[in-house]
GROMACS .gro file of C-alpha atoms in nm:
model
  237
    1MET     CA    1   9.809  -4.455   0.646
    2LYS     CA    2   9.709  -4.680   0.934
    3THR     CA    3   9.708  -4.383   1.171
    4THR     CA    4   9.495  -4.182   0.930
    5ARG     CA    5   9.245  -4.465   0.897
    6THR     CA    6   9.231  -4.501   1.274
    7ILE     CA    7   9.158  -4.131   1.316
    8LEU     CA    8   8.891  -4.138   1.046
    9PHE     CA    9   8.731  -4.446   1.199
   10ALA     CA   10   8.733  -4.289   1.544
   11SER     CA   11   8.585  -3.967   1.409
   12LEU     CA   12   8.311  -4.152   1.222
   13SER     CA   13   8.232  -4.359   1.530
   14LEU     CA   14   8.206  -4.044   1.740
   15ILE     CA   15   7.974  -3.878   1.488
   16ILE     CA   16   7.749  -4.184   1.472
   17HIS     CA   17   7.744  -4.216   1.850
   18THR     CA   18   7.661  -3.848   1.896
   19ALA     CA   19   7.386  -3.858   1.636
   20ALA     CA   20   7.239  -4.170   1.792
   21ALA     CA   21   7.251  -4.013   2.136
   22GLN     CA   22   7.078  -3.701   2.011
   23THR     CA   23   6.813  -3.905   1.834
   24GLY     CA   24   6.758  -4.110   2.145
   25ALA     CA   25   6.730  -3.799   2.361
   26THR     CA   26   6.484  -3.648   2.117
   27GLY     CA   27   6.270  -3.959   2.114
   28ASP     CA   28   6.290  -3.997   2.493
   29ARG     CA   29   6.162  -3.643   2.541
   30PHE     CA   30   5.900  -3.648   2.267
   31SER     CA   31   5.708  -3.953   2.388
   32PRO     CA   32   5.629  -3.826   2.740
   33CYS     CA   33   5.553  -3.483   2.596
   34MET     CA   34   5.297  -3.635   2.359
   35ALA     CA   35   5.149  -3.831   2.648
   36GLY     CA   36   5.100  -3.504   2.832
   37LEU     CA   37   4.942  -3.346   2.525
   38ARG     CA   38   4.710  -3.644   2.499
   39SER     CA   39   4.582  -3.574   2.850
   40ASP     CA   40   4.554  -3.201   2.777
   41ALA     CA   41   4.360  -3.271   2.458
   42ALA     CA   42   4.111  -3.491   2.642
   43ALA     CA   43   4.060  -3.216   2.900
   44LYS     CA   44   3.993  -2.969   2.616
   45GLY     CA   45   3.730  -3.190   2.455
   46VAL     CA   46   3.934  -3.375   2.193
   47PRO     CA   47   3.837  -3.745   2.207
   48THR     CA   48   4.126  -3.974   2.293
   49ALA     CA   49   4.048  -4.186   1.987
   50ALA     CA   50   4.077  -3.878   1.765
   51PHE     CA   51   4.408  -3.780   1.925
   52ASP     CA   52   4.549  -4.128   1.871
   53ARG     CA   53   4.430  -4.140   1.510
   54LEU     CA   54   4.561  -3.794   1.418
   55THR     CA   55   4.899  -3.834   1.588
   56LYS     CA   56   4.973  -4.194   1.489
   57GLY     CA   57   5.332  -4.218   1.369
   58LEU     CA   58   5.403  -3.852   1.446
   59SER     CA   59   5.769  -3.768   1.501
   60PRO     CA   60   5.939  -3.434   1.571
   61ASP     CA   61   6.087  -3.214   1.302
   62MET     CA   62   6.375  -3.041   1.477
   63SER     CA   63   6.442  -2.813   1.180
   64VAL     CA   64   6.155  -2.586   1.287
   65LEU     CA   65   6.343  -2.477   1.599
   66GLU     CA   66   6.592  -2.270   1.401
   67PHE     CA   67   6.311  -2.039   1.293
   68LEU     CA   68   6.221  -1.942   1.649
   69ASP     CA   69   6.497  -1.684   1.651
   70TYR     CA   70   6.501  -1.594   1.284
   71GLN     CA   71   6.200  -1.421   1.132
   72PRO     CA   72   6.270  -1.184   0.842
   73GLU     CA   73   5.991  -0.942   0.934
   74PHE     CA   74   6.173  -0.875   1.262
   75ARG     CA   75   6.526  -0.854   1.118
   76THR     CA   76   6.482  -0.686   0.779
   77PRO     CA   77   6.448  -0.305   0.755
   78ILE     CA   78   6.080  -0.223   0.708
   79TRP     CA   79   6.111  -0.071   0.361
   80ASP     CA   80   6.319  -0.362   0.233
   81TYR     CA   81   6.067  -0.604   0.380
   82LEU     CA   82   5.775  -0.423   0.219
   83ALA     CA   83   5.955  -0.400  -0.114
   84GLY     CA   84   5.973  -0.777  -0.120
   85LEU     CA   85   5.599  -0.803  -0.066
   86VAL     CA   86   5.463  -0.524  -0.284
   87ASP     CA   87   5.565  -0.492  -0.648
   88ASP     CA   88   5.397  -0.414  -0.980
   89GLU     CA   89   5.316  -0.778  -1.049
   90ARG     CA   90   5.145  -0.829  -0.716
   91VAL     CA   91   4.944  -0.510  -0.757
   92ALA     CA   92   4.835  -0.623  -1.104
   93ASP     CA   93   4.734  -0.961  -0.964
   94ALA     CA   94   4.535  -0.788  -0.691
   95LEU     CA   95   4.334  -0.589  -0.943
   96VAL     CA   96   4.246  -0.903  -1.141
   97LEU     CA   97   4.150  -1.098  -0.830
   98ARG     CA   98   3.947  -0.809  -0.691
   99GLN     CA   99   3.729  -0.836  -1.001
  100GLN     CA  100   3.724  -1.217  -1.003
  101TRP     CA  101   3.609  -1.238  -0.641
  102ALA     CA  102   3.395  -0.924  -0.643
  103ALA     CA  103   3.082  -1.096  -0.510
  104PRO     CA  104   3.231  -1.256  -0.195
  105LEU     CA  105   3.436  -0.942  -0.130
  106ALA     CA  106   3.122  -0.729  -0.149
  107ALA     CA  107   2.936  -0.967   0.082
  108ALA     CA  108   3.221  -0.957   0.333
  109ALA     CA  109   3.242  -0.578   0.314
  110GLU     CA  110   2.869  -0.543   0.378
  111ARG     CA  111   2.867  -0.783   0.670
  112TYR     CA  112   3.194  -0.691   0.842
  113ARG     CA  113   3.245  -0.330   0.729
  114VAL     CA  114   3.595  -0.391   0.591
  115ASP     CA  115   3.665  -0.269   0.238
  116ALA     CA  116   3.761  -0.509  -0.040
  117ASP     CA  117   4.096  -0.343  -0.108
  118THR     CA  118   4.214  -0.406   0.247
  119VAL     CA  119   4.108  -0.771   0.242
  120ILE     CA  120   4.279  -0.823  -0.094
  121ALA     CA  121   4.595  -0.656   0.040
  122VAL     CA  122   4.607  -0.894   0.337
  123TRP     CA  123   4.563  -1.189   0.101
  124GLY     CA  124   4.850  -1.070  -0.117
  125VAL     CA  125   5.089  -1.013   0.173
  126GLU     CA  126   5.010  -1.332   0.361
  127SER     CA  127   5.023  -1.591   0.082
  128ASN     CA  128   5.074  -1.406  -0.247
  129PHE     CA  129   4.712  -1.482  -0.332
  130GLY     CA  130   4.732  -1.848  -0.243
  131ARG     CA  131   5.061  -1.923  -0.413
  132ASN     CA  132   5.254  -1.972  -0.091
  133PHE     CA  133   5.069  -2.151   0.186
  134GLY     CA  134   5.381  -2.308   0.333
  135LYS     CA  135   5.462  -2.677   0.305
  136ARG     CA  136   5.510  -2.798   0.660
  137PRO     CA  137   5.252  -3.037   0.811
  138LEU     CA  138   5.096  -2.840   1.096
  139LEU     CA  139   5.066  -3.126   1.341
  140THR     CA  140   5.433  -3.215   1.303
  141SER     CA  141   5.559  -2.858   1.340
  142LEU     CA  142   5.333  -2.771   1.631
  143ALA     CA  143   5.398  -3.096   1.815
  144THR     CA  144   5.771  -3.027   1.787
  145LEU     CA  145   5.735  -2.669   1.907
  146SER     CA  146   5.512  -2.789   2.191
  147CYS     CA  147   5.787  -3.016   2.321
  148TYR     CA  148   6.111  -2.830   2.242
  149GLY     CA  149   6.248  -2.478   2.243
  150ARG     CA  150   6.097  -2.170   2.395
  151ARG     CA  151   5.730  -2.066   2.391
  152GLN     CA  152   5.615  -2.422   2.447
  153PRO     CA  153   5.293  -2.319   2.630
  154PHE     CA  154   5.189  -2.102   2.334
  155PHE     CA  155   5.250  -2.375   2.080
  156ARG     CA  156   5.076  -2.636   2.294
  157GLY     CA  157   4.762  -2.427   2.265
  158GLU     CA  158   4.801  -2.408   1.888
  159PHE     CA  159   4.861  -2.783   1.866
  160LEU     CA  160   4.542  -2.855   2.059
  161SER     CA  161   4.353  -2.608   1.840
  162THR     CA  162   4.478  -2.793   1.531
  163LEU     CA  163   4.345  -3.119   1.669
  164LYS     CA  164   4.004  -2.957   1.720
  165ILE     CA  165   3.999  -2.830   1.360
  166LEU     CA  166   4.081  -3.173   1.222
  167ASP     CA  167   3.840  -3.353   1.453
  168ALA     CA  168   3.560  -3.119   1.339
  169GLY     CA  169   3.625  -3.216   0.978
  170ASP     CA  170   3.650  -2.865   0.832
  171ILE     CA  171   3.986  -2.946   0.670
  172ALA     CA  172   4.137  -3.281   0.575
  173PRO     CA  173   4.458  -3.369   0.763
  174GLU     CA  174   4.663  -3.407   0.445
  175ARG     CA  175   4.562  -3.056   0.334
  176LEU     CA  176   4.661  -2.888   0.660
  177VAL     CA  177   5.008  -2.759   0.580
  178GLY     CA  178   5.149  -2.415   0.642
  179SER     CA  179   5.431  -2.216   0.794
  180TRP     CA  180   5.685  -2.347   1.043
  181ALA     CA  181   5.488  -2.177   1.324
  182GLY     CA  182   5.149  -2.320   1.227
  183ALA     CA  183   4.989  -2.041   1.022
  184PHE     CA  184   4.790  -2.176   0.728
  185GLY     CA  185   4.556  -2.095   0.444
  186HIS     CA  186   4.510  -1.803   0.208
  187THR     CA  187   4.551  -1.545   0.484
  188GLN     CA  188   4.766  -1.751   0.722
  189PHE     CA  189   4.547  -1.788   1.030
  190MET     CA  190   4.689  -1.954   1.338
  191PRO     CA  191   4.477  -2.251   1.450
  192SER     CA  192   4.342  -2.075   1.760
  193THR     CA  193   4.247  -1.774   1.546
  194PHE     CA  194   4.070  -2.007   1.305
  195LEU     CA  195   3.860  -2.153   1.586
  196ARG     CA  196   3.760  -1.807   1.709
  197LEU     CA  197   3.714  -1.611   1.389
  198ALA     CA  198   3.695  -1.827   1.075
  199VAL     CA  199   3.355  -1.818   0.905
  200ASP     CA  200   3.178  -2.004   0.626
  201GLY     CA  201   3.180  -1.764   0.334
  202ASP     CA  202   3.050  -1.993   0.061
  203GLY     CA  203   2.762  -2.155   0.247
  204ASP     CA  204   2.882  -2.516   0.227
  205GLY     CA  205   2.870  -2.567   0.604
  206LYS     CA  206   3.247  -2.574   0.649
  207ARG     CA  207   3.515  -2.321   0.734
  208ASP     CA  208   3.798  -2.392   0.493
  209LEU     CA  209   4.071  -2.132   0.453
  210ILE     CA  210   4.275  -2.354   0.221
  211ASP     CA  211   4.039  -2.463  -0.056
  212SER     CA  212   3.771  -2.192  -0.030
  213VAL     CA  213   3.863  -1.837  -0.127
  214PRO     CA  214   3.522  -1.701  -0.013
  215ASP     CA  215   3.577  -1.855   0.332
  216ALA     CA  216   3.924  -1.700   0.350
  217LEU     CA  217   3.807  -1.354   0.242
  218ALA     CA  218   3.509  -1.350   0.478
  219SER     CA  219   3.720  -1.480   0.767
  220THR     CA  220   3.982  -1.212   0.707
  221ALA     CA  221   3.719  -0.939   0.709
  222ASN     CA  222   3.574  -1.084   1.030
  223PHE     CA  223   3.921  -1.092   1.186
  224LEU     CA  224   3.979  -0.724   1.109
  225ASN     CA  225   3.631  -0.629   1.225
  226ARG     CA  226   3.675  -0.808   1.557
  227ALA     CA  227   4.016  -0.644   1.598
  228GLY     CA  228   3.848  -0.302   1.591
  229TRP     CA  229   3.871  -0.205   1.225
  230ARG     CA  230   3.712   0.135   1.161
  231ALA     CA  231   3.577   0.169   0.808
  232GLY     CA  232   3.690   0.474   0.615
  233GLU     CA  233   3.973   0.568   0.850
  234PRO     CA  234   4.306   0.623   0.669
  235TRP     CA  235   4.606   0.418   0.774
  236GLY     CA  236   4.967   0.370   0.674
  237TYR     CA  237   4.978   0.659   0.429
   0.00000   0.00000   0.00000
């Protein structure tokens, strides 16, 4: 019994020591990384005071790293993946929402030359019509991905873009949640894409892809237009 207790105690001590070491290493790496991001943000026009306010108390979420090498759209056979996104219920929802949001869809189609059905389809695939935005705080996820794992330069750019969005006041910090990689809103824009292509679709002076469906629909149409969308050309079928 004594031997067993000794082994258990030693094992527990080792686990605690290892966890503490890992936590310490994480913290040791995160702090200088954030200091570097602070300098980068200032160089990109984000006031130091805004950086400090928005990142106060920020700590890494290491769970996001496991998603870097596991994305279902890259691992699941295409027809199985599509079957999970397109079903009778989602099509029925699309028809209802197409009617409900007919006016902003028509305005977007006229301005950006992208038909309403395509914009609605993107909305359905990306967030199931606003039902699934993701739940991860963008600043936390993107700060973590900026400091750990591969593709750090890419995620640093997205982190800085997120700071610009929040500093501009288009979206409240507590509302800015999304996917592990930083995509957010009704049609899951990345922060840098938001800065380039998001538009004000409801005329309130803000670009809000989370709480404004007209903004999201108009921004999606603008995205497709700027990507070279050609109206009336068949695709995918």
